[in-house]
PDB file of C-alpha atoms and ligand atoms in Angstrom:
ATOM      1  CA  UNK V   1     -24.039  39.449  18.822  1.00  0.00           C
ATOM      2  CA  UNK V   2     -23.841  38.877  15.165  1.00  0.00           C
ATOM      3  CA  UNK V   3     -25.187  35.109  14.697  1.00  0.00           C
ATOM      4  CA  UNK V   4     -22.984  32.269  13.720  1.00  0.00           C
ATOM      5  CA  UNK V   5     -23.639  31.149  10.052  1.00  0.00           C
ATOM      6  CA  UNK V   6     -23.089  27.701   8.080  1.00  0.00           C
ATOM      7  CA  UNK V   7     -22.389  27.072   4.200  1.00  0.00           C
ATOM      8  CA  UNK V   8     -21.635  23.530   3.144  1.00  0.00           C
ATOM      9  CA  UNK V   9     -20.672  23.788  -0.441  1.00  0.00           C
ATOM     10  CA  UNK V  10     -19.965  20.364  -2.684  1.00  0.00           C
ATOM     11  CA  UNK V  11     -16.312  20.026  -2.250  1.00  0.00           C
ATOM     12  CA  UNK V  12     -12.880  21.497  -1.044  1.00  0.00           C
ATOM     13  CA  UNK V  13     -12.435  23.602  -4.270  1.00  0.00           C
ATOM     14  CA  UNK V  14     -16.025  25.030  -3.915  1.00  0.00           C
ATOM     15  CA  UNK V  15     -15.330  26.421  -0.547  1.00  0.00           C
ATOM     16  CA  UNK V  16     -12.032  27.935  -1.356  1.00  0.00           C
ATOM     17  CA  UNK V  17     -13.612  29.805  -4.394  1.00  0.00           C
ATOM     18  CA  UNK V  18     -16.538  31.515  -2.043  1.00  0.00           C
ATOM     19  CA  UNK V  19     -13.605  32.073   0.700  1.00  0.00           C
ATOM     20  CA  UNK V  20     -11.997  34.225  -2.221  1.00  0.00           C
ATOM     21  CA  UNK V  21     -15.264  35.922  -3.028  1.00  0.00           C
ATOM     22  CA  UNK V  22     -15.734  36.907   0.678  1.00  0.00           C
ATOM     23  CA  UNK V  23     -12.172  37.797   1.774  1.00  0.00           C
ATOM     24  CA  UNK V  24     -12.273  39.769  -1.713  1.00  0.00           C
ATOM     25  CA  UNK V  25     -15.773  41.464  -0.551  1.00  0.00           C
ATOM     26  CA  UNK V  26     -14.047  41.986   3.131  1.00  0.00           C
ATOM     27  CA  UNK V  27     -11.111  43.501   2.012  1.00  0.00           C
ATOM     28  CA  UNK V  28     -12.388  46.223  -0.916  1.00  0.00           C
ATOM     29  CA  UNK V  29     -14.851  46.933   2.383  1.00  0.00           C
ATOM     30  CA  UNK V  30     -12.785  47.207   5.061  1.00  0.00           C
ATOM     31  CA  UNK V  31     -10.061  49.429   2.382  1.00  0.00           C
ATOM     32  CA  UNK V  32     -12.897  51.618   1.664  1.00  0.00           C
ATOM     33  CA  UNK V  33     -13.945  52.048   5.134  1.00  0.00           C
ATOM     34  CA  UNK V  34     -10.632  52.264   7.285  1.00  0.00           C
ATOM     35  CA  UNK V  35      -7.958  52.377   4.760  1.00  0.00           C
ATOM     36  CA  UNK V  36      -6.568  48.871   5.515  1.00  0.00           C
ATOM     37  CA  UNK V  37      -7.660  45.340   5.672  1.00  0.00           C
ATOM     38  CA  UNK V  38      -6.112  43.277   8.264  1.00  0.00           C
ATOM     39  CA  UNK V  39      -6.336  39.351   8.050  1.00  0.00           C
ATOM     40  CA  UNK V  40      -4.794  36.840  10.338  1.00  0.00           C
ATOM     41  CA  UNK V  41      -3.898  33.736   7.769  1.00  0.00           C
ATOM     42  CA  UNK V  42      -4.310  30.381   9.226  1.00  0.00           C
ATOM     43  CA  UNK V  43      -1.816  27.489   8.860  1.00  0.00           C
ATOM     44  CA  UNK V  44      -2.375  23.446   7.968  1.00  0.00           C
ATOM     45  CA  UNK V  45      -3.298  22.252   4.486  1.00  0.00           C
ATOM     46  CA  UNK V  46      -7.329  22.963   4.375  1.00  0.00           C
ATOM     47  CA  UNK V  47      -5.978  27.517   3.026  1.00  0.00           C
ATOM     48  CA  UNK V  48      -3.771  26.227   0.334  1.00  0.00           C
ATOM     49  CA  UNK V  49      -6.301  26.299  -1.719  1.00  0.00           C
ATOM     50  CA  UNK V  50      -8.062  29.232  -0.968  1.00  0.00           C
ATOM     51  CA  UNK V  51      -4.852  31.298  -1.020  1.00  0.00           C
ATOM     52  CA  UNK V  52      -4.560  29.774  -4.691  1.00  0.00           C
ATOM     53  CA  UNK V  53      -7.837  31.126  -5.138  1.00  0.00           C
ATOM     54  CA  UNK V  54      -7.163  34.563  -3.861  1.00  0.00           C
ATOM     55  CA  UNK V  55      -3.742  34.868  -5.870  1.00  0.00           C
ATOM     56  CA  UNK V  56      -5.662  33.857  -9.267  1.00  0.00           C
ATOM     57  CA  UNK V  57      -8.827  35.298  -8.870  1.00  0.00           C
ATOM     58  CA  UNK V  58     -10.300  38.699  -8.843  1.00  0.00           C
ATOM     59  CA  UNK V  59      -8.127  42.202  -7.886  1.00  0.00           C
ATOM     60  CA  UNK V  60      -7.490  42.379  -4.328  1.00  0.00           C
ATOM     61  CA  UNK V  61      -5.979  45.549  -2.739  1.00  0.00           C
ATOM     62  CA  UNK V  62      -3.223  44.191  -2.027  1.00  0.00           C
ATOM     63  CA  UNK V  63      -1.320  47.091  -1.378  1.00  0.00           C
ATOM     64  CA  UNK V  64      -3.725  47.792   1.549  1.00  0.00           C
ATOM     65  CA  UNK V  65      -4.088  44.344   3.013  1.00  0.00           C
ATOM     66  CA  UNK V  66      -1.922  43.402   6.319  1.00  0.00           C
ATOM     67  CA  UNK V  67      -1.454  39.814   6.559  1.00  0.00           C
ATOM     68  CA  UNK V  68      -0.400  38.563   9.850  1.00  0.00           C
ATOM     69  CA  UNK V  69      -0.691  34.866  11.042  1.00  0.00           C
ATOM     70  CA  UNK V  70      -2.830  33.228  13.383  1.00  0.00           C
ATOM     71  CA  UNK V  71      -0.520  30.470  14.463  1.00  0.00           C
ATOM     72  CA  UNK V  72       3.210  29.226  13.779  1.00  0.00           C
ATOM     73  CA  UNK V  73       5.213  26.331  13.762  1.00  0.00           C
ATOM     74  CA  UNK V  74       8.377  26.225  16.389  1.00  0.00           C
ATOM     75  CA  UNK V  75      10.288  26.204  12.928  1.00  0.00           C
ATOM     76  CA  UNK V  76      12.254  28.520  10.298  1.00  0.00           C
ATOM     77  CA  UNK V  77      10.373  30.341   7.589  1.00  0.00           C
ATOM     78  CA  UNK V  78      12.188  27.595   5.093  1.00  0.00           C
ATOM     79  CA  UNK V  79      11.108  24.414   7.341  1.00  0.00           C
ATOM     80  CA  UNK V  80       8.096  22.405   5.414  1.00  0.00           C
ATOM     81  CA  UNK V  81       6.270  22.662   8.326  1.00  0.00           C
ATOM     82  CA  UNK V  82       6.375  26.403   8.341  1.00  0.00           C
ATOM     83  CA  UNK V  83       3.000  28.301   8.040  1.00  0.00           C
ATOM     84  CA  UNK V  84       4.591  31.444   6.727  1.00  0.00           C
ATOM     85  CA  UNK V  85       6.549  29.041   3.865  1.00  0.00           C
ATOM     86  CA  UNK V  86       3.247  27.712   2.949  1.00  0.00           C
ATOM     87  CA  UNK V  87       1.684  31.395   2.753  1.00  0.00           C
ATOM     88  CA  UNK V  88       4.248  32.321   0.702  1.00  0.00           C
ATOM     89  CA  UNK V  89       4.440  29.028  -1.555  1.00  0.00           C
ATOM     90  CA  UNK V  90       0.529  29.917  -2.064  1.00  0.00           C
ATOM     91  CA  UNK V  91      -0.214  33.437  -2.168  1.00  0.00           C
ATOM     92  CA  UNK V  92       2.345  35.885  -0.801  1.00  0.00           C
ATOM     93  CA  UNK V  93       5.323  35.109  -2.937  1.00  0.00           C
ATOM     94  CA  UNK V  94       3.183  37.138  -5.781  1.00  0.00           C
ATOM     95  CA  UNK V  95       4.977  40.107  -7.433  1.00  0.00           C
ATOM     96  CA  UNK V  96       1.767  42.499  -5.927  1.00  0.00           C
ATOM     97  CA  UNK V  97       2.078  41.321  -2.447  1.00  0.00           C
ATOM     98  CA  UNK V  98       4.122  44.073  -0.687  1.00  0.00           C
ATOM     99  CA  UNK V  99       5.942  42.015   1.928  1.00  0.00           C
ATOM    100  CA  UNK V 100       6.717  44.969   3.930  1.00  0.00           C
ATOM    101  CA  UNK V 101       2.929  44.199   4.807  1.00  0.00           C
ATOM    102  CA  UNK V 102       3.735  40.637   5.598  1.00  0.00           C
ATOM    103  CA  UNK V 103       4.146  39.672   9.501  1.00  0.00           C
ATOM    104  CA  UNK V 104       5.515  36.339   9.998  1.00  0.00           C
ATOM    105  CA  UNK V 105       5.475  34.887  13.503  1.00  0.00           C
ATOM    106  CA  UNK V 106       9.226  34.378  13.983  1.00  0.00           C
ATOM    107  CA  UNK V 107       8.931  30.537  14.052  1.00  0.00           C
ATOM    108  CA  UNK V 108      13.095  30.228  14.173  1.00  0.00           C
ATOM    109  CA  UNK V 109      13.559  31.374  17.615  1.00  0.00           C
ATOM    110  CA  UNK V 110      12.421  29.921  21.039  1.00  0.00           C
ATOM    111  CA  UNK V 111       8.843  29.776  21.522  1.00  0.00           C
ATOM    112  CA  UNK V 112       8.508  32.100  24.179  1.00  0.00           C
ATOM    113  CA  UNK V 113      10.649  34.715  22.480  1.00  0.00           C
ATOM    114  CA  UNK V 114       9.004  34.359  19.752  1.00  0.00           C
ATOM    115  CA  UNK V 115       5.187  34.757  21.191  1.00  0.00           C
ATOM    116  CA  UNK V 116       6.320  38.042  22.782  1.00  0.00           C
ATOM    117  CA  UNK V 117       8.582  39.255  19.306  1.00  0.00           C
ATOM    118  CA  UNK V 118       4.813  38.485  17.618  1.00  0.00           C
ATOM    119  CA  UNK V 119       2.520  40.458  20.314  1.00  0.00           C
ATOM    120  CA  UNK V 120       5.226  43.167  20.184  1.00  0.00           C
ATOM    121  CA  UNK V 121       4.666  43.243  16.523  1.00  0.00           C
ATOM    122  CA  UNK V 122       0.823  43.015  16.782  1.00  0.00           C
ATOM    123  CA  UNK V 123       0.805  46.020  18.926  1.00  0.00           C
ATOM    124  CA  UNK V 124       2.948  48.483  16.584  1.00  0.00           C
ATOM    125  CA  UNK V 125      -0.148  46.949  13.837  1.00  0.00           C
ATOM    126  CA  UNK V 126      -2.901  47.953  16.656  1.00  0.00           C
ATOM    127  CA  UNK V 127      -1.297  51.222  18.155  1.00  0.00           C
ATOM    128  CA  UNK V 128      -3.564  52.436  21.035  1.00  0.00           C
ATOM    129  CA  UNK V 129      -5.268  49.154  21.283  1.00  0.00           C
ATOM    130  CA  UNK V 130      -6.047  48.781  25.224  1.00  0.00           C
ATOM    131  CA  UNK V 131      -7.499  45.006  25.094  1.00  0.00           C
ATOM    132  CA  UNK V 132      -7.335  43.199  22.330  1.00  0.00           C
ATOM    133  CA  UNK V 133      -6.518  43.930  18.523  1.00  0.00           C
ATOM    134  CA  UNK V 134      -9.391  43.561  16.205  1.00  0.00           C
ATOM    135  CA  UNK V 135      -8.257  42.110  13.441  1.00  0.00           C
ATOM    136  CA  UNK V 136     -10.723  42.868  10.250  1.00  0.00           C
ATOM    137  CA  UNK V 137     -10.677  38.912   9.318  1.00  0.00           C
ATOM    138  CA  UNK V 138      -9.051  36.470  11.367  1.00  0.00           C
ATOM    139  CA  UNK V 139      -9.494  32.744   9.045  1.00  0.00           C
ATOM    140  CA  UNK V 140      -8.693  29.194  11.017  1.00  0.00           C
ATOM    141  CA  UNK V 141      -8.818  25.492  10.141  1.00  0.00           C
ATOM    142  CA  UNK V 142     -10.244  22.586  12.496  1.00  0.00           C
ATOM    143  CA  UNK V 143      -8.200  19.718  13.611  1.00  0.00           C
ATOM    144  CA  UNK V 144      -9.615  16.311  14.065  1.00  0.00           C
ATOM    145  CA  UNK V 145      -9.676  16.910  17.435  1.00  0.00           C
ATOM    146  CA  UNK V 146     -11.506  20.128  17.621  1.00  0.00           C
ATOM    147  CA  UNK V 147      -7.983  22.317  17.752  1.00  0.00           C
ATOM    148  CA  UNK V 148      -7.961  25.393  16.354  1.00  0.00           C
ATOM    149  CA  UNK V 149      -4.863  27.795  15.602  1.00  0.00           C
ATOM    150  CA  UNK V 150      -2.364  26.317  17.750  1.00  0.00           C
ATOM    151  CA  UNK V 151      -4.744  25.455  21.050  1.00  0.00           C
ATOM    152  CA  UNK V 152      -4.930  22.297  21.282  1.00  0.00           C
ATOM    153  CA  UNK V 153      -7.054  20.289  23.798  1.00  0.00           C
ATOM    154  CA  UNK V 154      -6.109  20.531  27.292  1.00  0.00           C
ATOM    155  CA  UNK V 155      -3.018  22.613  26.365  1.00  0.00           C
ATOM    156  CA  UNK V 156      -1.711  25.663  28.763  1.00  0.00           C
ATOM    157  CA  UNK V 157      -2.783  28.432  26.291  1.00  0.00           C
ATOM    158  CA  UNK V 158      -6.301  27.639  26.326  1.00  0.00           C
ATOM    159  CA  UNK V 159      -6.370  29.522  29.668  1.00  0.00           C
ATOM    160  CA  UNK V 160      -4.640  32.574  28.601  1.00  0.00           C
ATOM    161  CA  UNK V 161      -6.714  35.789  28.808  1.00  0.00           C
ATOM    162  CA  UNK V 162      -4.654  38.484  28.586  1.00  0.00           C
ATOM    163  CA  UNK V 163      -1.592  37.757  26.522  1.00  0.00           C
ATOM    164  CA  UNK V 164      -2.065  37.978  22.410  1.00  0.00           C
ATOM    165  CA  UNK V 165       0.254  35.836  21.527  1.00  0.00           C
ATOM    166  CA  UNK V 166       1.794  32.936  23.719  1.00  0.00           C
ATOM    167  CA  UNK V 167       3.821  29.313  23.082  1.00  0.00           C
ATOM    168  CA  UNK V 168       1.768  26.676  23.492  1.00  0.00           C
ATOM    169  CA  UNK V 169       3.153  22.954  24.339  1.00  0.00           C
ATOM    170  CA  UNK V 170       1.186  20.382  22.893  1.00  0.00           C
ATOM    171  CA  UNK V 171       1.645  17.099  24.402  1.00  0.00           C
ATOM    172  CA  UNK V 172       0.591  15.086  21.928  1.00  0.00           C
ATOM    173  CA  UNK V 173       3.035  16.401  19.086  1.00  0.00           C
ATOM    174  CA  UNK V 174       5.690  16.885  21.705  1.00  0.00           C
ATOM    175  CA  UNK V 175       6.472  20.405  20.765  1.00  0.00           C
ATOM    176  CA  UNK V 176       5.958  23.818  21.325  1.00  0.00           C
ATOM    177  CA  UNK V 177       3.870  25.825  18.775  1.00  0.00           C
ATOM    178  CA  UNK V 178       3.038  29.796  18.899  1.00  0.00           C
ATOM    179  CA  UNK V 179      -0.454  30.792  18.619  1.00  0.00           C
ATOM    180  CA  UNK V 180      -2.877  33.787  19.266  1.00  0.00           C
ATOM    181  CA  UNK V 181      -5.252  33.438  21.744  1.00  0.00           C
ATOM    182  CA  UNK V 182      -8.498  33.148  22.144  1.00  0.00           C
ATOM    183  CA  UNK V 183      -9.172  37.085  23.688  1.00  0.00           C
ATOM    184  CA  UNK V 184      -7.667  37.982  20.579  1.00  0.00           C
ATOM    185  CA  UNK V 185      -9.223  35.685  17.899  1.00  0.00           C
ATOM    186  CA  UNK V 186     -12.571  36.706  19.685  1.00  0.00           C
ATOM    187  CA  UNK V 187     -11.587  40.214  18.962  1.00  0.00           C
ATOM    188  CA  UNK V 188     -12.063  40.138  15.379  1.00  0.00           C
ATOM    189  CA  UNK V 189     -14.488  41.817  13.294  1.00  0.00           C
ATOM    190  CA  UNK V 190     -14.867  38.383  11.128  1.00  0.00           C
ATOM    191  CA  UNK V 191     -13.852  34.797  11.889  1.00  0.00           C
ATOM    192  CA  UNK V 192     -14.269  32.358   9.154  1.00  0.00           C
ATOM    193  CA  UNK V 193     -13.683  28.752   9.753  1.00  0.00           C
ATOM    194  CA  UNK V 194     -12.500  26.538   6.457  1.00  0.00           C
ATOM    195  CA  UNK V 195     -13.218  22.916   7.069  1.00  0.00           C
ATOM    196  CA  UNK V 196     -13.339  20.239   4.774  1.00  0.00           C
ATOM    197  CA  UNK V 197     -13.068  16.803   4.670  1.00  0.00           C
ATOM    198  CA  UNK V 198     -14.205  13.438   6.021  1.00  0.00           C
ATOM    199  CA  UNK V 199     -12.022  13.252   8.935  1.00  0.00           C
ATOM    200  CA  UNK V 200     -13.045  16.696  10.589  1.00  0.00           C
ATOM    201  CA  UNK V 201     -16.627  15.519  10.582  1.00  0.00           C
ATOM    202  CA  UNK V 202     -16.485  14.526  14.052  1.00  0.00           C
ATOM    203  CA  UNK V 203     -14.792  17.815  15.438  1.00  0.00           C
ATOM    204  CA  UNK V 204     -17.098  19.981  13.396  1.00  0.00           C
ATOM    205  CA  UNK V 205     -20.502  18.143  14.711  1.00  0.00           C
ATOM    206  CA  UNK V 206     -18.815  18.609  18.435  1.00  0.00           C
ATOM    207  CA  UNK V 207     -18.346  22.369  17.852  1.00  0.00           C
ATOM    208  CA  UNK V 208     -21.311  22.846  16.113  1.00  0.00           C
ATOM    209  CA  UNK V 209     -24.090  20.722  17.523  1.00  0.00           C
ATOM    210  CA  UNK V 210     -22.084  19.293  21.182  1.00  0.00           C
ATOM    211  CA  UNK V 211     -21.554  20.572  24.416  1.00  0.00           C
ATOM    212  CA  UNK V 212     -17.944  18.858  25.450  1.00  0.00           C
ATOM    213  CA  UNK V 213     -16.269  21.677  26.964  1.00  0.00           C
ATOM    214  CA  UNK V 214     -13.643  24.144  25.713  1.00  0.00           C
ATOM    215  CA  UNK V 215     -10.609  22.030  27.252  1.00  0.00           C
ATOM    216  CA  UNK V 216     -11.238  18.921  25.099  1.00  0.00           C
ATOM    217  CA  UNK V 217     -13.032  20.680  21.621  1.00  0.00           C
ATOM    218  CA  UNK V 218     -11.111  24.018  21.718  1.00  0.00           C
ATOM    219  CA  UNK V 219     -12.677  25.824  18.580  1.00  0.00           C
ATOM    220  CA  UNK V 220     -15.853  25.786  20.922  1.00  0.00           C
ATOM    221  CA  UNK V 221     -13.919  29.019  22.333  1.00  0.00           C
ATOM    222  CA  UNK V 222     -14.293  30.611  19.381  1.00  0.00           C
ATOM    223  CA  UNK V 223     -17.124  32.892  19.435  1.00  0.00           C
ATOM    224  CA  UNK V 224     -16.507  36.589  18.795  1.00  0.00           C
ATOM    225  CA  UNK V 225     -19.436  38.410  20.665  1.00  0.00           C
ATOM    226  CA  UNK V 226     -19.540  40.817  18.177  1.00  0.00           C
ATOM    227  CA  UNK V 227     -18.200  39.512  14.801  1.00  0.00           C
ATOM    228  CA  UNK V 228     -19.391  37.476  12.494  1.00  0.00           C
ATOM    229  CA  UNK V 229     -18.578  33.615  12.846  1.00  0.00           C
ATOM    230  CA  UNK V 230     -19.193  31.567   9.598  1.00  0.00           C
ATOM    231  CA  UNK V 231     -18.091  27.794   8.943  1.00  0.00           C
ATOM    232  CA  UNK V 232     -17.559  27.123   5.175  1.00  0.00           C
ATOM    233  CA  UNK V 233     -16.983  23.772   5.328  1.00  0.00           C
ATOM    234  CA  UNK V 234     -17.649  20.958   2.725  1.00  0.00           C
ATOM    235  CA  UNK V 235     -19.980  17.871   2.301  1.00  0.00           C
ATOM    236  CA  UNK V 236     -17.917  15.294   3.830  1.00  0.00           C
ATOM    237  CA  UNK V 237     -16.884  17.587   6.875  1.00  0.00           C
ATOM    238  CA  UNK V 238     -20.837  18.095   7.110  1.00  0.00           C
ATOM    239  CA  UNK V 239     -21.715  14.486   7.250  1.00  0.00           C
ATOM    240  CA  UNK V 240     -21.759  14.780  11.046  1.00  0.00           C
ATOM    241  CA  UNK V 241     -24.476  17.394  11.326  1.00  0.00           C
ATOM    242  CA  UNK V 242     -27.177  15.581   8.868  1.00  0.00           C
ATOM    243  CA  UNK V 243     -29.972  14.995  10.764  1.00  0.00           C
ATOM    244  CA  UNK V 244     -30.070  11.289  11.237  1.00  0.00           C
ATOM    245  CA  UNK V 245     -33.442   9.981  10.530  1.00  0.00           C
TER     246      UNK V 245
HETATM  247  C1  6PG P   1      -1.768  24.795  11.798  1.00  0.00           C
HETATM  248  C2  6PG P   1      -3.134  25.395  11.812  1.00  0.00           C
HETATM  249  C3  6PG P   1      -4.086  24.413  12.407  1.00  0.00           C
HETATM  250  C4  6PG P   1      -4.873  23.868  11.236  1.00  0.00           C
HETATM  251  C5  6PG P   1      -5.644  22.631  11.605  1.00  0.00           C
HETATM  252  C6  6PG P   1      -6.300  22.028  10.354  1.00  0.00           C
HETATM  253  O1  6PG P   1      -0.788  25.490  12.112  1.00  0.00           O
HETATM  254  O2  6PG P   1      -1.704  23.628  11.391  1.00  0.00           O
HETATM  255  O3  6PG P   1      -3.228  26.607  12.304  1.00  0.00           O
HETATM  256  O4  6PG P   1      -4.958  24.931  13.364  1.00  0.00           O
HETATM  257  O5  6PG P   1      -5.771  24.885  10.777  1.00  0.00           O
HETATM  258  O6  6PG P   1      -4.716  21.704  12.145  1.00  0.00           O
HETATM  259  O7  6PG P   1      -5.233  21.669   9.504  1.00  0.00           O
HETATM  260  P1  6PG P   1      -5.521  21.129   7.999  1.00  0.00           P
HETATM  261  O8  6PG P   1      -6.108  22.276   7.256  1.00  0.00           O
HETATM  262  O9  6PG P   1      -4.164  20.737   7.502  1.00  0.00           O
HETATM  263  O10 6PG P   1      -6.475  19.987   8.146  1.00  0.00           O
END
């Protein structure tokens, strides 16, 4: 099992620019190799700026890459709290983005529908897939409460082995959000976690350095026996995990 690797860079902006280099890296490889780079985008705040990045910095193959999401929003593609509006505010509006290569989870209809729309989806991506689909890169944020995706501590999905995709209620936002799960995020070929700032220092020393279980600091369920797990994170998101003398 590839091990699971951490770079704390100076500050929000440094860790989106090496997140470009990589998924750039990533992507000419995986084109080169297979044909095709498929990446599962994550939602929140913490990507904007590394989808900046990507859209402004150096040539991707864009024409090859398959971006699908990790996690979705009970919403419509035009809600502010949409993931795929954010995406597309960021990086995928771009003229070279071919958005017949763009899978949005379809946030406007009922949850449920919508989980099983998405893993319908996923498996015309992944034809022939008989357990899980191995996505090339799948990229997540961390809540302040150790979520991850859309699981959420003690919510349903965190149970869920052999559905891809499934709504998840989450009691404390009192809604219903759609999210992959974690057979298929442990699929992947890469995971990278972006984290950054003060107030995830807590849930990054817990999934890093703690042993609370997966029900209460759910990116602790992330660990893809054979991909490659990295946290980029920044300094204040790190200030959990300095040894304290
Ligand atoms: C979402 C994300 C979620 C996010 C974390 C961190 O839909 O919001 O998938 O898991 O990554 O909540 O969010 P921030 O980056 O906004 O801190």
């Amino acid at each position: 099992m590839p091990g699971r690797n951490l770079r704390v860079l100076d500050n929000l902006d440094a860790v989106a620019r090496t997140a470009a280099q990589w998924m750039h890296d990533r992507a000419w490889a995986a084109v080169n190799a297979r044909g095709r780079f498929t990446l599962a985008l994550s939602g929140g705040n913490t990507p904007r700026a590394l989808y900046r990045a990507m859209a402004d910095g150096p040539r991707l193959p864009w024409e090859r890459m398959v971006f699908c999401f990790g996690d979705e929003r009970n919403v419509p593609p035009d809600h502010p709290e949409s993931n795929a509006r954010m995406a597309q505010q960021t990086l995928l509006a771009q003229p070279f983005v071919n958005q017949s290569s763009v899978y949005r989870i379809r946030g406007e209809l009922p949850a449920e529908e919508a989980a099983a729309d998405y893993e319908q989806t996923l498996r015309t991506l992944f034809p022939g897939t008989t357990a899980f689909p191995t996505f090339d890169l799948v990229l997540l944020g961390l809540g302040p409460d150790g979520h991850t995706a859309s699981l959420f501590p003690y919510s349903p999905a965190l149970a869920e082995r052999s559905r891809w995709v499934v709504a998840n209620w989450v009691e404390k936002l009192r809604t219903k959000r759609i999210t992959l799960t974690f057979p298929v995020l442990n699929a992947a070929s890469e995971v990278i976690f972006l984290v950054a700032g003060e107030d995830k220092a807590w849930a990054l020393k817990e999934v890093l350095k703690g042993t609370a279980p997966i029900s209460e600091v759910p990116a602790r369920g992330v660990v893809p026996p054979s991909g490659r797990l990295t946290y980029l994170v920044d300094r204040a998101a790190a200030a959990g995990l300095v040894q304290s003398t």
